[in-house]
Amino acid sequence: MVRARIGFGSDQSGATMVEMAIVMPLLLTLLLGFVDFGYAFYQWNAANKAVQMGARLAQISTPVASGLALEAKTPSDATLVGTAVPANTYNYICTANTAGAVSCVCGTGATCQSLAASQASFDFIYTGSSGRAGMQKFLPNLKKSEVRIQYQASGLGYWTRPNGPVPTITVSITNHPFQFFFLGGLLGFGNITMPSMLSTVTGEDLKSTFP
């Protein structure tokens, strides 16, 4: 009887299976975690490319802020004609609601001639056209409500400039979530908000048609 107890205590059969049962979930979680965070890094790169393309499209197309066409035409003081338009004289910030409808507001310390917004211009930057990829092409799950387009007086250009103002254009992505697939299912990880990212350019050819 004593020998049987000693033999049972020293029996190693099945130990490998027990160890594997303990270690395998940890290894699987680690492996799938690498996959998920790799995909998050891919989304980060895609979002960076999306804001770069959005800024480029905003640079060469009709402004979303329709009132921008009125800026730099006539200063309040006639003696300023031909002089530089001061930085932040105007500051249009255009965003879309959850339904995708765009609107513009005037930034702090600026004076905006008109807050009218062009839905067609915003949609062009977001979606693109047959000849140009828009922001959504690079980040398919991007929502219109996550896009922010700003036109701000840069200090370049001058009053009564024939081709209009020369704004600094900033295209941003805000409140966009990283999506976790494996970790979300295994460990209940919720999506986390991606840090805001932006791309800034100087207005180049703000024409009245879309390329």
mmCIF file of C-alpha atoms in Angstrom:
data_model
loop_
_atom_site.group_PDB
_atom_site.id
_atom_site.type_symbol
_atom_site.label_atom_id
_atom_site.label_comp_id
_atom_site.label_asym_id
_atom_site.label_seq_id
_atom_site.Cartn_x
_atom_site.Cartn_y
_atom_site.Cartn_z
ATOM 1 C CA MET A 1 0.000 0.000 0.000
ATOM 2 C CA VAL A 2 2.856 2.350 0.860
ATOM 3 C CA ARG A 3 4.612 1.484 -2.400
ATOM 4 C CA ALA A 4 1.453 2.268 -4.378
ATOM 5 C CA ARG A 5 1.225 5.702 -2.771
ATOM 6 C CA ILE A 6 4.880 6.421 -3.483
ATOM 7 C CA GLY A 7 4.459 5.366 -7.100
ATOM 8 C CA PHE A 8 1.416 7.566 -7.566
ATOM 9 C CA GLY A 9 3.228 10.592 -6.150
ATOM 10 C CA SER A 10 6.201 10.183 -8.473
ATOM 11 C CA ASP A 11 4.173 9.374 -11.595
ATOM 12 C CA GLN A 12 4.937 11.988 -14.343
ATOM 13 C CA SER A 13 2.566 10.699 -17.028
ATOM 14 C CA GLY A 14 0.260 13.442 -18.352
ATOM 15 C CA ALA A 15 2.382 16.276 -16.929
ATOM 16 C CA THR A 16 3.191 17.585 -20.401
ATOM 17 C CA MET A 17 -0.486 17.852 -21.286
ATOM 18 C CA VAL A 18 -1.218 19.757 -18.092
ATOM 19 C CA GLU A 19 1.657 22.163 -18.722
ATOM 20 C CA MET A 20 0.508 22.661 -22.306
ATOM 21 C CA ALA A 21 -3.040 23.378 -21.148
ATOM 22 C CA ILE A 22 -1.679 26.092 -18.859
ATOM 23 C CA VAL A 23 0.801 27.656 -21.282
ATOM 24 C CA MET A 24 -1.164 27.470 -24.555
ATOM 25 C CA PRO A 25 -3.762 30.138 -23.697
ATOM 26 C CA LEU A 26 -0.978 32.529 -22.704
ATOM 27 C CA LEU A 27 0.981 31.877 -25.906
ATOM 28 C CA LEU A 28 -2.162 32.198 -28.020
ATOM 29 C CA THR A 29 -3.113 35.488 -26.374
ATOM 30 C CA LEU A 30 0.416 36.823 -26.904
ATOM 31 C CA LEU A 31 0.448 35.788 -30.562
ATOM 32 C CA LEU A 32 -2.972 37.253 -31.334
ATOM 33 C CA GLY A 33 -2.019 40.385 -29.396
ATOM 34 C CA PHE A 34 0.922 40.884 -31.771
ATOM 35 C CA VAL A 35 -1.455 40.497 -34.718
ATOM 36 C CA ASP A 36 -3.933 43.004 -33.277
ATOM 37 C CA PHE A 37 -1.315 45.617 -32.447
ATOM 38 C CA GLY A 38 0.252 45.123 -35.865
ATOM 39 C CA TYR A 39 -3.128 45.883 -37.399
ATOM 40 C CA ALA A 40 -3.424 48.955 -35.153
ATOM 41 C CA PHE A 41 -0.077 50.147 -36.512
ATOM 42 C CA TYR A 42 -1.399 49.604 -40.043
ATOM 43 C CA GLN A 43 -4.475 51.713 -39.225
ATOM 44 C CA TRP A 44 -2.196 54.448 -37.859
ATOM 45 C CA ASN A 45 -0.204 54.547 -41.116
ATOM 46 C CA ALA A 46 -3.389 54.501 -43.188
ATOM 47 C CA ALA A 47 -4.797 57.435 -41.222
ATOM 48 C CA ASN A 48 -1.584 59.401 -41.739
ATOM 49 C CA LYS A 49 -1.810 58.802 -45.479
ATOM 50 C CA ALA A 50 -5.490 59.802 -45.422
ATOM 51 C CA VAL A 51 -4.821 63.221 -43.853
ATOM 52 C CA GLN A 52 -1.963 63.847 -46.284
ATOM 53 C CA MET A 53 -4.232 63.127 -49.237
ATOM 54 C CA GLY A 54 -7.065 65.154 -47.705
ATOM 55 C CA ALA A 55 -4.762 68.164 -47.289
ATOM 56 C CA ARG A 56 -3.567 67.846 -50.878
ATOM 57 C CA LEU A 57 -7.128 67.727 -52.227
ATOM 58 C CA ALA A 58 -8.146 70.685 -50.059
ATOM 59 C CA GLN A 59 -5.117 72.570 -51.387
ATOM 60 C CA ILE A 60 -6.174 72.343 -55.033
ATOM 61 C CA SER A 61 -9.972 72.407 -54.952
ATOM 62 C CA THR A 62 -12.903 74.637 -54.080
ATOM 63 C CA PRO A 63 -12.784 75.489 -50.343
ATOM 64 C CA VAL A 64 -15.297 73.798 -48.076
ATOM 65 C CA ALA A 65 -15.666 77.205 -46.389
ATOM 66 C CA SER A 66 -17.469 79.143 -49.112
ATOM 67 C CA GLY A 67 -16.867 82.424 -47.278
ATOM 68 C CA LEU A 68 -13.142 82.098 -47.919
ATOM 69 C CA ALA A 69 -13.689 83.619 -51.369
ATOM 70 C CA LEU A 70 -14.668 86.912 -49.684
ATOM 71 C CA GLU A 71 -11.529 87.170 -47.583
ATOM 72 C CA ALA A 72 -8.641 89.468 -48.554
ATOM 73 C CA LYS A 73 -10.792 91.363 -51.071
ATOM 74 C CA THR A 74 -11.258 94.676 -49.284
ATOM 75 C CA PRO A 75 -9.720 95.656 -45.941
ATOM 76 C CA SER A 76 -11.661 97.796 -43.466
ATOM 77 C CA ASP A 77 -8.950 100.451 -43.849
ATOM 78 C CA ALA A 78 -8.382 101.484 -47.497
ATOM 79 C CA THR A 79 -4.753 102.374 -46.726
ATOM 80 C CA LEU A 80 -4.049 98.660 -46.167
ATOM 81 C CA VAL A 81 -4.650 97.728 -49.822
ATOM 82 C CA GLY A 82 -1.645 95.798 -51.084
ATOM 83 C CA THR A 83 -0.320 95.028 -47.599
ATOM 84 C CA ALA A 84 -0.117 91.547 -46.079
ATOM 85 C CA VAL A 85 -3.260 90.023 -44.594
ATOM 86 C CA PRO A 86 -2.426 89.445 -40.887
ATOM 87 C CA ALA A 87 -2.317 85.901 -39.551
ATOM 88 C CA ASN A 88 -5.614 84.646 -38.091
ATOM 89 C CA THR A 89 -7.644 87.428 -39.724
ATOM 90 C CA TYR A 90 -10.002 84.609 -40.715
ATOM 91 C CA ASN A 91 -10.191 81.061 -39.369
ATOM 92 C CA TYR A 92 -12.795 78.683 -40.787
ATOM 93 C CA ILE A 93 -13.201 75.278 -39.119
ATOM 94 C CA CYS A 94 -15.402 72.858 -41.040
ATOM 95 C CA THR A 95 -16.715 69.535 -39.721
ATOM 96 C CA ALA A 96 -19.554 67.120 -40.452
ATOM 97 C CA ASN A 97 -22.185 65.720 -38.118
ATOM 98 C CA THR A 98 -22.989 62.017 -37.743
ATOM 99 C CA ALA A 99 -25.260 62.227 -40.777
ATOM 100 C CA GLY A 100 -22.386 63.618 -42.877
ATOM 101 C CA ALA A 101 -23.777 67.169 -43.247
ATOM 102 C CA VAL A 102 -20.961 69.743 -43.197
ATOM 103 C CA SER A 103 -20.954 73.089 -41.412
ATOM 104 C CA CYS A 104 -18.312 75.710 -40.606
ATOM 105 C CA VAL A 105 -17.620 77.840 -37.537
ATOM 106 C CA CYS A 106 -15.286 80.780 -36.991
ATOM 107 C CA GLY A 107 -12.227 80.178 -34.831
ATOM 108 C CA THR A 108 -11.339 82.185 -31.748
ATOM 109 C CA GLY A 109 -10.067 85.704 -32.383
ATOM 110 C CA ALA A 110 -10.924 85.679 -36.102
ATOM 111 C CA THR A 111 -13.587 87.360 -38.239
ATOM 112 C CA CYS A 112 -15.309 85.248 -40.883
ATOM 113 C CA GLN A 113 -17.196 86.858 -43.772
ATOM 114 C CA SER A 114 -19.648 83.981 -44.209
ATOM 115 C CA LEU A 115 -20.030 80.569 -42.558
ATOM 116 C CA ALA A 116 -21.638 78.944 -45.582
ATOM 117 C CA ALA A 117 -20.195 75.477 -46.289
ATOM 118 C CA SER A 118 -19.930 73.477 -49.515
ATOM 119 C CA GLN A 119 -21.075 69.876 -49.065
ATOM 120 C CA ALA A 120 -19.725 68.975 -52.515
ATOM 121 C CA SER A 121 -16.245 70.214 -51.606
ATOM 122 C CA PHE A 122 -16.223 68.299 -48.334
ATOM 123 C CA ASP A 123 -17.442 65.119 -50.033
ATOM 124 C CA PHE A 124 -14.738 65.471 -52.686
ATOM 125 C CA ILE A 125 -12.014 65.598 -50.038
ATOM 126 C CA TYR A 126 -13.556 62.675 -48.164
ATOM 127 C CA THR A 127 -14.492 60.418 -51.096
ATOM 128 C CA GLY A 128 -12.382 61.691 -54.003
ATOM 129 C CA SER A 129 -13.401 61.385 -57.620
ATOM 130 C CA SER A 130 -12.910 58.985 -60.498
ATOM 131 C CA GLY A 131 -9.451 60.411 -61.083
ATOM 132 C CA ARG A 132 -8.318 61.009 -57.491
ATOM 133 C CA ALA A 133 -8.490 58.930 -54.331
ATOM 134 C CA GLY A 134 -10.082 60.604 -51.316
ATOM 135 C CA MET A 135 -9.395 60.107 -47.619
ATOM 136 C CA GLN A 136 -11.772 57.159 -47.309
ATOM 137 C CA LYS A 137 -9.794 55.248 -49.951
ATOM 138 C CA PHE A 138 -6.842 54.997 -47.546
ATOM 139 C CA LEU A 139 -8.907 54.493 -44.378
ATOM 140 C CA PRO A 140 -12.127 52.693 -45.402
ATOM 141 C CA ASN A 141 -13.741 52.819 -41.945
ATOM 142 C CA LEU A 142 -13.229 56.586 -41.649
ATOM 143 C CA LYS A 143 -16.457 58.482 -40.906
ATOM 144 C CA LYS A 144 -17.220 61.967 -42.186
ATOM 145 C CA SER A 145 -17.809 63.124 -38.616
ATOM 146 C CA GLU A 146 -14.148 62.296 -37.837
ATOM 147 C CA VAL A 147 -12.792 64.715 -40.478
ATOM 148 C CA ARG A 148 -11.921 68.319 -39.623
ATOM 149 C CA ILE A 149 -10.834 70.872 -42.255
ATOM 150 C CA GLN A 150 -9.470 74.275 -41.245
ATOM 151 C CA TYR A 151 -8.674 77.329 -43.382
ATOM 152 C CA GLN A 152 -6.721 79.948 -41.448
ATOM 153 C CA ALA A 153 -5.036 83.206 -42.467
ATOM 154 C CA SER A 154 -1.324 82.417 -42.614
ATOM 155 C CA GLY A 155 0.123 85.907 -42.970
ATOM 156 C CA LEU A 156 0.814 85.232 -46.646
ATOM 157 C CA GLY A 157 -0.998 86.988 -49.474
ATOM 158 C CA TYR A 158 -2.138 90.600 -49.489
ATOM 159 C CA TRP A 159 -5.326 92.633 -49.464
ATOM 160 C CA THR A 160 -7.123 92.735 -52.852
ATOM 161 C CA ARG A 161 -4.982 89.848 -54.177
ATOM 162 C CA PRO A 162 -6.633 88.919 -57.544
ATOM 163 C CA ASN A 163 -6.478 85.149 -56.899
ATOM 164 C CA GLY A 164 -7.930 85.422 -53.416
ATOM 165 C CA PRO A 165 -6.484 84.639 -49.986
ATOM 166 C CA VAL A 166 -3.605 82.260 -49.235
ATOM 167 C CA PRO A 167 -4.746 80.230 -46.221
ATOM 168 C CA THR A 168 -2.994 77.598 -44.181
ATOM 169 C CA ILE A 169 -5.091 74.450 -44.622
ATOM 170 C CA THR A 170 -5.099 71.776 -41.919
ATOM 171 C CA VAL A 171 -6.896 68.463 -42.394
ATOM 172 C CA SER A 172 -7.313 66.361 -39.259
ATOM 173 C CA ILE A 173 -8.770 63.029 -38.202
ATOM 174 C CA THR A 174 -10.243 63.074 -34.688
ATOM 175 C CA ASN A 175 -11.935 60.480 -32.465
ATOM 176 C CA HIS A 176 -11.160 57.599 -34.808
ATOM 177 C CA PRO A 177 -11.038 54.225 -32.996
ATOM 178 C CA PHE A 178 -8.412 51.517 -33.221
ATOM 179 C CA GLN A 179 -10.262 48.241 -33.778
ATOM 180 C CA PHE A 180 -9.234 45.123 -31.844
ATOM 181 C CA PHE A 181 -10.514 41.832 -33.225
ATOM 182 C CA PHE A 182 -8.825 38.934 -31.419
ATOM 183 C CA LEU A 183 -8.183 40.680 -28.113
ATOM 184 C CA GLY A 184 -11.676 42.098 -28.170
ATOM 185 C CA GLY A 185 -13.136 38.602 -28.441
ATOM 186 C CA LEU A 186 -10.736 36.822 -26.087
ATOM 187 C CA LEU A 187 -10.207 39.388 -23.364
ATOM 188 C CA GLY A 188 -13.031 41.833 -23.930
ATOM 189 C CA PHE A 189 -10.735 44.675 -25.027
ATOM 190 C CA GLY A 190 -12.767 47.667 -26.175
ATOM 191 C CA ASN A 191 -11.697 49.876 -29.075
ATOM 192 C CA ILE A 192 -9.394 52.745 -28.084
ATOM 193 C CA THR A 193 -9.409 56.210 -29.630
ATOM 194 C CA MET A 194 -6.568 56.965 -31.998
ATOM 195 C CA PRO A 195 -4.607 60.131 -31.126
ATOM 196 C CA SER A 196 -5.609 63.009 -33.411
ATOM 197 C CA MET A 197 -3.422 63.391 -36.475
ATOM 198 C CA LEU A 198 -3.194 66.170 -39.020
ATOM 199 C CA SER A 199 -1.514 67.407 -42.161
ATOM 200 C CA THR A 200 -0.943 71.114 -42.863
ATOM 201 C CA VAL A 201 -0.295 72.743 -46.244
ATOM 202 C CA THR A 202 -0.496 76.229 -47.756
ATOM 203 C CA GLY A 203 -3.371 76.968 -50.145
ATOM 204 C CA GLU A 204 -2.174 76.584 -53.709
ATOM 205 C CA ASP A 205 -4.927 76.628 -56.322
ATOM 206 C CA LEU A 206 -8.322 77.114 -54.665
ATOM 207 C CA LYS A 207 -10.305 76.988 -57.871
ATOM 208 C CA SER A 208 -14.028 76.694 -58.481
ATOM 209 C CA THR A 209 -13.967 73.222 -60.012
ATOM 210 C CA PHE A 210 -12.870 69.812 -58.832
ATOM 211 C CA PRO A 211 -9.855 68.144 -60.488
#
